[in-house]
Amino acid sequence: MPLSNDSGVSLARIKEDFPVFHEYPGLVYLDNAATTHKPDTVINALVSFYTRENSNVHRAVHRLAERATVLFEDARRAVADFVNAVPEQVVFTKGTTESLNLLAYSLSLSEEFKTFIAPQFEHHSNFVPWQQMSRRFGREFIPLEINGAELELDTLERVISNRKNGFVLAVSGLTNSTGFKLPIRQVVDMVHKSGGIIVIDGAQLIPHEPFDFEDSMVDFLAFSAHKMLGPTGIGALVGKRELLERLPPFAFGGEMIDRVDLHDTTFASIPQKFEAGTPNIAGATGFLAAIDYLNGLNRTIVAEHIERLTSLCHEELSSIPGLRILSPEKSHGIVSFVHESVHPHDLAEFLSQNFDVAIRSGHHCAQPQMKGLGIRSSCRASFYIYNTVEDVEVLAKGIRNAVRWFG
Ligand code: PLP
């Protein structure tokens, strides 16, 4: 199958759109789960905003302010369309972490939800807020036990069935530590049947495959622009309208109010109710450009391309003696591994210094998951649209060399 996007541009040439690969032609960048690189259209959007539109939004009536407001709301519309939601359902945040903190705090203030549940494999951003808000507000917190890298539906069923009170399940659509993909539809049905609501941490999932918020029946979805070609410092919280309307705001200040009196305040409607202060306007224009770039690709072919690289990586790495793959056999975009005789940090440093390969080593902000796997840290290779078969081959060659060197 030709690896091409809708306009016929070869995926193999995608690297040309990314200035970082002109700067460092030999770079094999496999740390995409941490953050992705930016195409020139995204970089240009940021420069263009500060050059031509820079102004605050939703306030003044002068020309620049009006242009900035239109751009900002265009970005919201693009984010909404990208996941099939409506603009009122999209709250701009700093990123996934802030989206999840906002939710954990606001849901803690509601008497409706007495229990928060998060699997052991979650990124700290989707674990610590629920754990800490439970402690602060006297809610029950249940860390769901994980054997290996996958959530077993029987374990989930045991925990959520017969609950007397409303609960929240906060779970990743795709885990960052191993690339386990959640069977979302099944889990959503189970949660709703038991009277709970579901929050999907989409930080890894949304960059990788088309997602239909409306059709998914998910209650809340969080993701970050920087993991899908956009700038850092901006992301989104998407929620069901009636839930967003019921939730109290998280932060107070300018632009989130309706009317302020000396002793009380009423709040703006959604989504402004959750956007106190000057937002990341330039970031929103970059987010818009990133979505435009992704929309210009045939996303099914891109997803298949990444799947192919992931399974090639499994194949190559599983033939290296002493190397243990921690990811599920069918992981998505991510392969995590350890070697019995080389420390993950030594391996990552060797790969960078000798092969210009960038992978992540460490606990991947998922210490409870590392504990469950019986390790303290691991190596992680993660793929995105500009990676190639050669990138996987250089990674495998580099690891073999490292094993010989350290062995
Ligand atoms: N959730 C997952 C699954 C992640 O992979 C990450 C970042 O790696 C986050 C949450 C936090 O995202 P951010 O740092 O953009 O807020």
Coordinates of C-alpha atoms and ligand atoms in Angstrom, one line a residue:
M1 CA 0.0 0.0 0.0
P2 CA 1.5 3.4 -0.9
L3 CA 2.3 5.4 2.2
S4 CA 0.7 8.6 1.0
N5 CA -1.6 11.2 2.4
D6 CA -4.7 12.6 0.6
S7 CA -2.7 15.0 -1.5
G8 CA -0.4 12.2 -2.6
V9 CA 2.7 13.3 -0.6
S10 CA 4.7 10.3 0.4
L11 CA 4.9 9.6 4.2
A12 CA 8.6 8.9 3.6
R13 CA 9.0 12.6 2.8
I14 CA 7.2 13.9 5.9
K15 CA 10.5 14.5 7.7
E16 CA 11.1 17.4 5.2
D17 CA 8.3 19.4 6.8
F18 CA 10.1 19.3 10.2
P19 CA 12.9 21.8 10.6
V20 CA 14.5 19.7 13.4
F21 CA 15.4 17.0 10.9
H22 CA 17.1 19.6 8.7
E23 CA 19.0 20.8 11.7
Y24 CA 20.0 17.2 12.7
P25 CA 19.8 15.0 9.6
G26 CA 21.0 11.9 11.4
L27 CA 18.5 12.2 14.3
V28 CA 16.4 9.1 15.0
Y29 CA 13.8 10.6 17.3
L30 CA 11.9 7.9 19.2
D31 CA 10.7 9.9 22.2
N32 CA 7.4 10.9 20.7
A33 CA 5.3 9.8 23.7
A34 CA 7.1 12.5 25.7
T35 CA 6.6 15.2 23.0
T36 CA 6.5 15.4 19.2
H37 CA 8.4 17.7 16.9
K38 CA 6.7 20.5 15.1
P39 CA 6.2 21.0 11.3
D40 CA 7.1 24.4 9.9
T41 CA 3.4 25.3 9.6
V42 CA 3.0 25.1 13.4
I43 CA 6.2 27.1 14.0
N44 CA 5.1 29.7 11.4
A45 CA 1.6 30.0 13.0
L46 CA 3.2 31.0 16.3
V47 CA 5.5 33.6 14.6
S48 CA 2.6 34.9 12.5
F49 CA 0.4 35.3 15.6
Y50 CA 3.0 37.4 17.4
T51 CA 3.8 39.4 14.3
R52 CA 0.3 40.1 13.0
E53 CA -2.5 39.4 15.5
N54 CA -1.0 39.7 19.0
S55 CA -3.7 40.9 21.3
N56 CA -5.9 39.6 24.2
V57 CA -9.1 37.8 23.4
H58 CA -12.8 38.3 24.4
R59 CA -12.1 41.8 25.7
A60 CA -11.4 44.8 23.5
V61 CA -13.1 45.8 20.2
H62 CA -10.1 47.0 18.3
R63 CA -9.0 45.3 15.1
L64 CA -6.2 43.2 16.5
A65 CA -8.3 42.0 19.4
E66 CA -11.1 41.0 17.1
R67 CA -8.7 39.0 14.9
A68 CA -7.1 37.3 17.9
T69 CA -10.5 36.4 19.2
V70 CA -11.6 34.9 15.9
L71 CA -8.4 32.9 15.6
F72 CA -8.7 31.6 19.2
E73 CA -12.3 30.5 18.6
D74 CA -11.4 29.0 15.2
A75 CA -8.9 26.9 17.1
R76 CA -11.6 25.8 19.6
R77 CA -13.8 24.8 16.7
A78 CA -10.9 22.8 15.1
V79 CA -10.2 20.9 18.3
A80 CA -13.9 20.2 18.7
D81 CA -14.2 18.9 15.1
F82 CA -11.1 16.8 15.5
V83 CA -12.8 14.7 18.1
N84 CA -16.4 15.2 17.0
A85 CA -17.6 17.5 19.8
V86 CA -19.1 21.0 19.7
P87 CA -17.0 24.0 20.6
E88 CA -18.9 24.7 23.9
Q89 CA -17.6 21.3 25.1
V90 CA -14.0 22.2 24.6
V91 CA -12.2 23.9 27.5
F92 CA -8.7 25.1 26.7
T93 CA -6.2 24.1 29.4
K94 CA -2.4 24.0 29.8
G95 CA -2.5 20.4 28.8
T96 CA -3.6 16.9 30.0
T97 CA -2.3 17.4 33.5
E98 CA -4.3 20.6 34.1
S99 CA -7.4 19.1 32.5
L100 CA -7.2 16.1 34.9
N101 CA -6.5 18.3 37.9
L102 CA -9.4 20.6 37.0
L103 CA -11.7 17.5 36.8
A104 CA -10.5 15.8 40.0
Y105 CA -10.9 19.1 41.9
S106 CA -14.3 20.0 40.5
L107 CA -15.7 16.5 40.8
S108 CA -14.5 16.4 44.4
L109 CA -16.7 19.3 45.1
S110 CA -19.7 17.5 43.9
E111 CA -21.5 15.2 46.4
E112 CA -22.5 12.9 43.5
F113 CA -19.2 11.0 43.2
K114 CA -17.9 9.3 46.4
T115 CA -15.3 7.1 44.8
F116 CA -12.4 7.7 42.4
I117 CA -10.8 4.7 40.6
A118 CA -7.6 4.8 38.6
P119 CA -5.6 1.8 37.3
Q120 CA -2.1 1.2 38.7
F121 CA -0.7 1.8 35.2
E122 CA -1.7 5.4 34.9
H123 CA 0.6 8.3 34.2
H124 CA 1.1 10.2 37.5
S125 CA -1.1 13.0 35.9
N126 CA -4.1 10.7 35.9
F127 CA -3.3 9.0 39.3
V128 CA -2.0 11.5 41.8
P129 CA -4.8 14.1 41.3
W130 CA -7.5 11.5 42.1
Q131 CA -5.5 10.0 45.0
Q132 CA -4.7 13.4 46.5
M133 CA -8.2 14.9 46.0
S134 CA -9.7 11.8 47.6
R135 CA -7.5 12.4 50.7
R136 CA -8.3 16.1 50.8
F137 CA -12.1 15.8 50.3
G138 CA -12.7 12.5 52.1
R139 CA -13.5 10.5 49.0
E140 CA -12.6 6.8 48.6
F141 CA -9.7 6.1 46.2
I142 CA -9.3 2.7 44.6
P143 CA -6.0 2.0 42.7
L144 CA -7.0 -0.8 40.3
E145 CA -4.5 -3.6 40.4
I146 CA -2.7 -4.4 37.1
N147 CA -0.9 -7.6 36.4
G148 CA 1.7 -6.9 33.8
A149 CA 0.7 -4.1 31.4
E150 CA -3.0 -4.7 30.6
L151 CA -6.2 -3.9 32.4
E152 CA -8.2 -7.1 32.9
L153 CA -11.9 -6.5 32.5
D154 CA -12.8 -9.1 35.2
T155 CA -10.8 -7.0 37.8
L156 CA -12.6 -3.9 36.7
E157 CA -16.0 -5.6 36.9
R158 CA -15.3 -6.9 40.4
V159 CA -14.5 -3.4 41.6
I160 CA -17.3 -1.5 39.9
S161 CA -20.2 -3.8 40.1
N162 CA -22.7 -3.4 43.0
R163 CA -21.4 0.1 43.9
K164 CA -24.0 2.0 45.9
N165 CA -22.8 5.5 45.0
G166 CA -21.6 7.4 41.9
F167 CA -18.0 6.8 41.0
V168 CA -15.4 8.1 38.5
L169 CA -13.1 5.8 36.6
A170 CA -10.1 7.7 35.2
V171 CA -8.2 5.6 32.7
S172 CA -5.8 6.1 29.8
G173 CA -7.0 5.3 26.3
L174 CA -3.4 4.3 25.5
T175 CA -0.8 3.9 28.3
N176 CA 2.4 5.9 28.0
S177 CA 4.6 3.3 29.8
T178 CA 3.9 0.3 27.6
G179 CA 1.4 1.2 24.8
F180 CA -1.6 -0.8 26.1
K181 CA -4.7 0.2 24.3
L182 CA -7.9 0.2 26.3
P183 CA -11.0 -1.4 24.8
I184 CA -12.9 1.8 25.3
R185 CA -16.3 0.9 24.1
Q186 CA -16.5 -2.2 26.5
V187 CA -15.2 -0.2 29.4
V188 CA -17.5 2.7 28.9
D189 CA -20.5 0.3 28.8
M190 CA -19.4 -1.4 32.0
V191 CA -18.9 1.9 33.8
H192 CA -22.2 3.4 32.8
K193 CA -24.1 0.1 33.6
S194 CA -22.7 0.4 37.1
G195 CA -23.7 4.0 37.6
G196 CA -20.3 5.6 37.1
I197 CA -18.7 8.1 34.8
I198 CA -15.5 7.7 32.8
V199 CA -12.7 10.1 32.2
I200 CA -10.3 9.1 29.4
D201 CA -6.7 10.4 29.5
G202 CA -6.2 10.8 25.8
A203 CA -2.7 12.2 25.9
Q204 CA -1.3 9.2 23.9
L205 CA -4.5 8.0 22.2
I206 CA -5.7 11.2 20.5
P207 CA -2.4 11.9 18.6
H208 CA -2.6 8.4 17.1
E209 CA -6.1 7.6 15.9
P210 CA -9.4 9.3 15.0
F211 CA -11.6 9.6 18.0
D212 CA -15.4 10.3 18.0
F213 CA -16.3 11.8 21.4
E214 CA -20.0 11.9 20.7
D215 CA -20.1 8.3 19.5
S216 CA -17.8 7.0 22.2
M217 CA -20.2 7.9 25.1
V218 CA -17.1 8.9 27.1
D219 CA -17.9 11.5 29.8
F220 CA -14.6 13.5 29.7
L221 CA -11.5 13.4 27.5
A222 CA -8.2 15.1 28.2
F223 CA -5.3 15.7 25.8
S224 CA -2.2 17.9 25.0
A225 CA -1.3 19.7 21.8
H226 CA 2.4 19.0 22.1
K227 CA 2.0 15.3 21.7
M228 CA 0.3 15.8 18.3
L229 CA 2.7 18.3 16.6
G230 CA 1.4 21.3 18.4
P231 CA 3.1 23.7 20.9
T232 CA 3.6 23.1 24.6
G233 CA 1.4 24.8 27.2
I234 CA -2.0 24.1 25.6
G235 CA -4.4 21.2 25.6
A236 CA -8.0 20.5 26.0
L237 CA -10.6 19.1 28.3
V238 CA -13.7 17.9 26.4
G239 CA -16.8 17.0 28.4
K240 CA -20.4 16.1 28.0
R241 CA -22.3 19.3 28.0
E242 CA -24.6 18.6 31.0
L243 CA -21.7 17.5 33.2
L244 CA -19.6 20.5 32.3
E245 CA -22.6 22.7 33.1
R246 CA -23.1 21.1 36.5
L247 CA -19.4 21.2 37.5
P248 CA -18.2 24.2 39.7
P249 CA -15.2 26.1 38.3
F250 CA -11.7 25.2 39.2
A251 CA -10.0 28.6 39.1
F252 CA -11.4 32.1 39.5
G253 CA -10.5 35.4 37.8
G254 CA -11.0 37.4 34.6
E255 CA -13.2 36.2 31.8
M256 CA -14.8 33.3 33.7
I257 CA -17.4 35.5 35.4
D258 CA -20.9 36.7 34.5
R259 CA -21.5 39.2 37.3
V260 CA -19.3 40.1 40.3
D261 CA -20.9 41.7 43.3
L262 CA -19.2 42.6 46.6
H263 CA -20.1 39.4 48.3
D264 CA -20.9 36.9 45.5
T265 CA -20.2 36.2 41.8
T266 CA -22.1 34.3 39.1
F267 CA -20.1 32.6 36.4
A268 CA -20.0 32.6 32.6
S269 CA -21.4 29.7 30.7
I270 CA -19.3 26.8 29.4
P271 CA -16.5 26.7 28.3
Q272 CA -15.5 30.2 29.6
K273 CA -16.5 29.2 33.1
F274 CA -13.3 27.1 33.2
E275 CA -10.9 29.5 31.5
A276 CA -9.9 32.1 34.1
G277 CA -7.3 34.6 33.0
T278 CA -5.5 35.3 29.7
P279 CA -5.4 32.0 27.8
N280 CA -2.5 30.6 25.7
I281 CA -3.7 32.4 22.6
A282 CA -0.5 31.9 20.5
G283 CA -0.6 28.2 21.6
A284 CA -4.1 27.9 20.3
T285 CA -3.1 29.1 16.9
G286 CA -0.3 26.5 16.9
F287 CA -2.8 23.9 18.0
L288 CA -5.0 24.8 15.1
A289 CA -2.0 24.5 12.7
A290 CA -1.1 21.1 14.1
I291 CA -4.7 19.9 13.6
D292 CA -4.7 21.3 10.0
Y293 CA -1.5 19.4 9.4
L294 CA -2.9 16.1 10.7
N295 CA -6.2 16.6 8.9
G296 CA -4.1 16.9 5.7
L297 CA -2.9 13.3 6.1
N298 CA -4.8 10.1 5.6
R299 CA -5.0 9.2 9.2
T300 CA -5.9 5.6 8.6
I301 CA -2.7 5.1 6.6
V302 CA -0.7 7.0 9.2
A303 CA -2.1 4.8 11.9
E304 CA -1.3 1.7 9.9
H305 CA 2.3 3.0 9.3
I306 CA 2.8 3.5 13.0
E307 CA 1.4 0.0 13.7
R308 CA 3.8 -1.5 11.2
L309 CA 6.8 0.3 12.8
T310 CA 5.6 -0.9 16.2
S311 CA 5.4 -4.5 15.2
L312 CA 8.7 -4.4 13.4
C313 CA 10.2 -3.0 16.6
H314 CA 8.8 -5.9 18.6
E315 CA 10.2 -8.3 16.0
E316 CA 13.7 -6.8 16.0
L317 CA 14.0 -6.4 19.7
S318 CA 12.7 -9.8 20.6
S319 CA 15.6 -11.4 18.8
I320 CA 18.1 -9.6 21.0
P321 CA 19.4 -12.0 23.7
G322 CA 18.7 -10.8 27.3
L323 CA 16.2 -8.2 26.3
R324 CA 12.7 -8.3 27.8
I325 CA 9.8 -6.5 26.2
L326 CA 7.4 -5.1 28.7
S327 CA 4.7 -3.9 26.2
P328 CA 1.8 -6.1 25.3
E329 CA 2.3 -8.1 22.1
K330 CA 0.0 -5.8 20.2
S331 CA 1.1 -2.5 21.7
H332 CA 0.4 0.8 19.9
G333 CA 3.1 3.2 18.9
I334 CA 5.2 2.3 22.0
V335 CA 7.6 -0.5 22.8
S336 CA 9.1 -0.6 26.3
F337 CA 11.9 -2.9 27.3
V338 CA 14.8 -3.7 29.7
H339 CA 18.0 -5.6 29.2
E340 CA 19.3 -8.0 31.8
S341 CA 22.8 -6.6 31.8
V342 CA 22.5 -2.9 30.8
H343 CA 20.9 -0.2 32.9
P344 CA 18.2 1.7 31.0
H345 CA 19.9 5.0 31.5
D346 CA 23.2 3.6 30.2
L347 CA 21.5 2.1 27.2
A348 CA 19.7 5.4 26.4
E349 CA 22.9 7.4 26.7
F350 CA 24.9 4.9 24.6
L351 CA 22.2 5.1 21.8
S352 CA 22.2 8.9 21.9
Q353 CA 26.0 9.3 21.9
N354 CA 26.8 6.6 19.3
F355 CA 23.8 6.4 17.0
D356 CA 21.9 9.8 17.6
V357 CA 18.9 7.7 18.7
A358 CA 16.6 9.5 21.2
I359 CA 14.6 7.1 23.4
R360 CA 13.3 7.6 26.9
S361 CA 14.7 5.9 30.0
G362 CA 13.3 6.1 33.5
H363 CA 10.0 5.4 35.3
H364 CA 7.9 7.2 32.6
C365 CA 5.9 9.1 35.3
A366 CA 4.3 5.8 36.2
Q367 CA 6.0 4.5 39.3
P368 CA 3.1 2.3 40.5
Q369 CA 3.2 0.6 37.0
M370 CA 7.0 0.1 37.3
K371 CA 6.5 -1.5 40.7
G372 CA 3.8 -3.8 39.2
L373 CA 6.3 -4.9 36.6
G374 CA 8.9 -5.6 39.2
I375 CA 11.4 -2.9 37.9
R376 CA 12.5 0.6 38.7
S377 CA 12.9 1.9 35.2
S378 CA 12.8 0.9 31.6
C379 CA 13.6 2.1 28.1
R380 CA 10.8 3.2 25.8
A381 CA 10.8 3.7 22.0
S382 CA 7.8 5.6 20.8
F383 CA 6.8 6.3 17.2
Y384 CA 5.1 9.1 15.3
I385 CA 4.2 10.0 11.7
Y386 CA 7.7 10.9 10.6
N387 CA 9.4 7.7 11.8
T388 CA 10.6 5.2 9.3
V389 CA 11.6 1.5 9.0
E390 CA 15.3 2.7 9.0
D391 CA 14.7 4.4 12.4
V392 CA 13.7 1.0 13.8
E393 CA 16.7 -0.7 12.2
V394 CA 19.1 1.8 13.7
L395 CA 17.5 1.4 17.1
A396 CA 18.0 -2.4 17.0
K397 CA 21.6 -2.1 15.7
G398 CA 22.4 0.4 18.4
I399 CA 21.0 -1.9 21.1
R400 CA 23.0 -4.8 19.9
N401 CA 26.1 -2.7 19.9
A402 CA 25.4 -1.4 23.4
V403 CA 24.9 -5.0 24.7
R404 CA 28.3 -5.9 23.2
W405 CA 29.9 -2.8 24.6
F406 CA 28.6 -3.2 28.2
G407 CA 28.7 -7.0 28.1
Ligands
PLP1 N1 -1.2 11.2 30.5 C1 -0.4 10.4 29.7 C2 -0.8 9.1 29.3 C3 0.8 11.0 29.3 O1 1.6 10.2 28.5 C4 1.2 12.3 29.7 C5 2.5 12.8 29.3 O2 3.4 12.1 29.0 C6 0.3 13.0 30.5 C7 -0.8 12.4 30.9 C8 0.7 14.4 30.9 O3 0.6 15.2 29.8 P1 1.1 16.8 29.9 O4 2.5 16.7 30.5 O5 1.1 17.2 28.5 O6 0.1 17.5 30.7

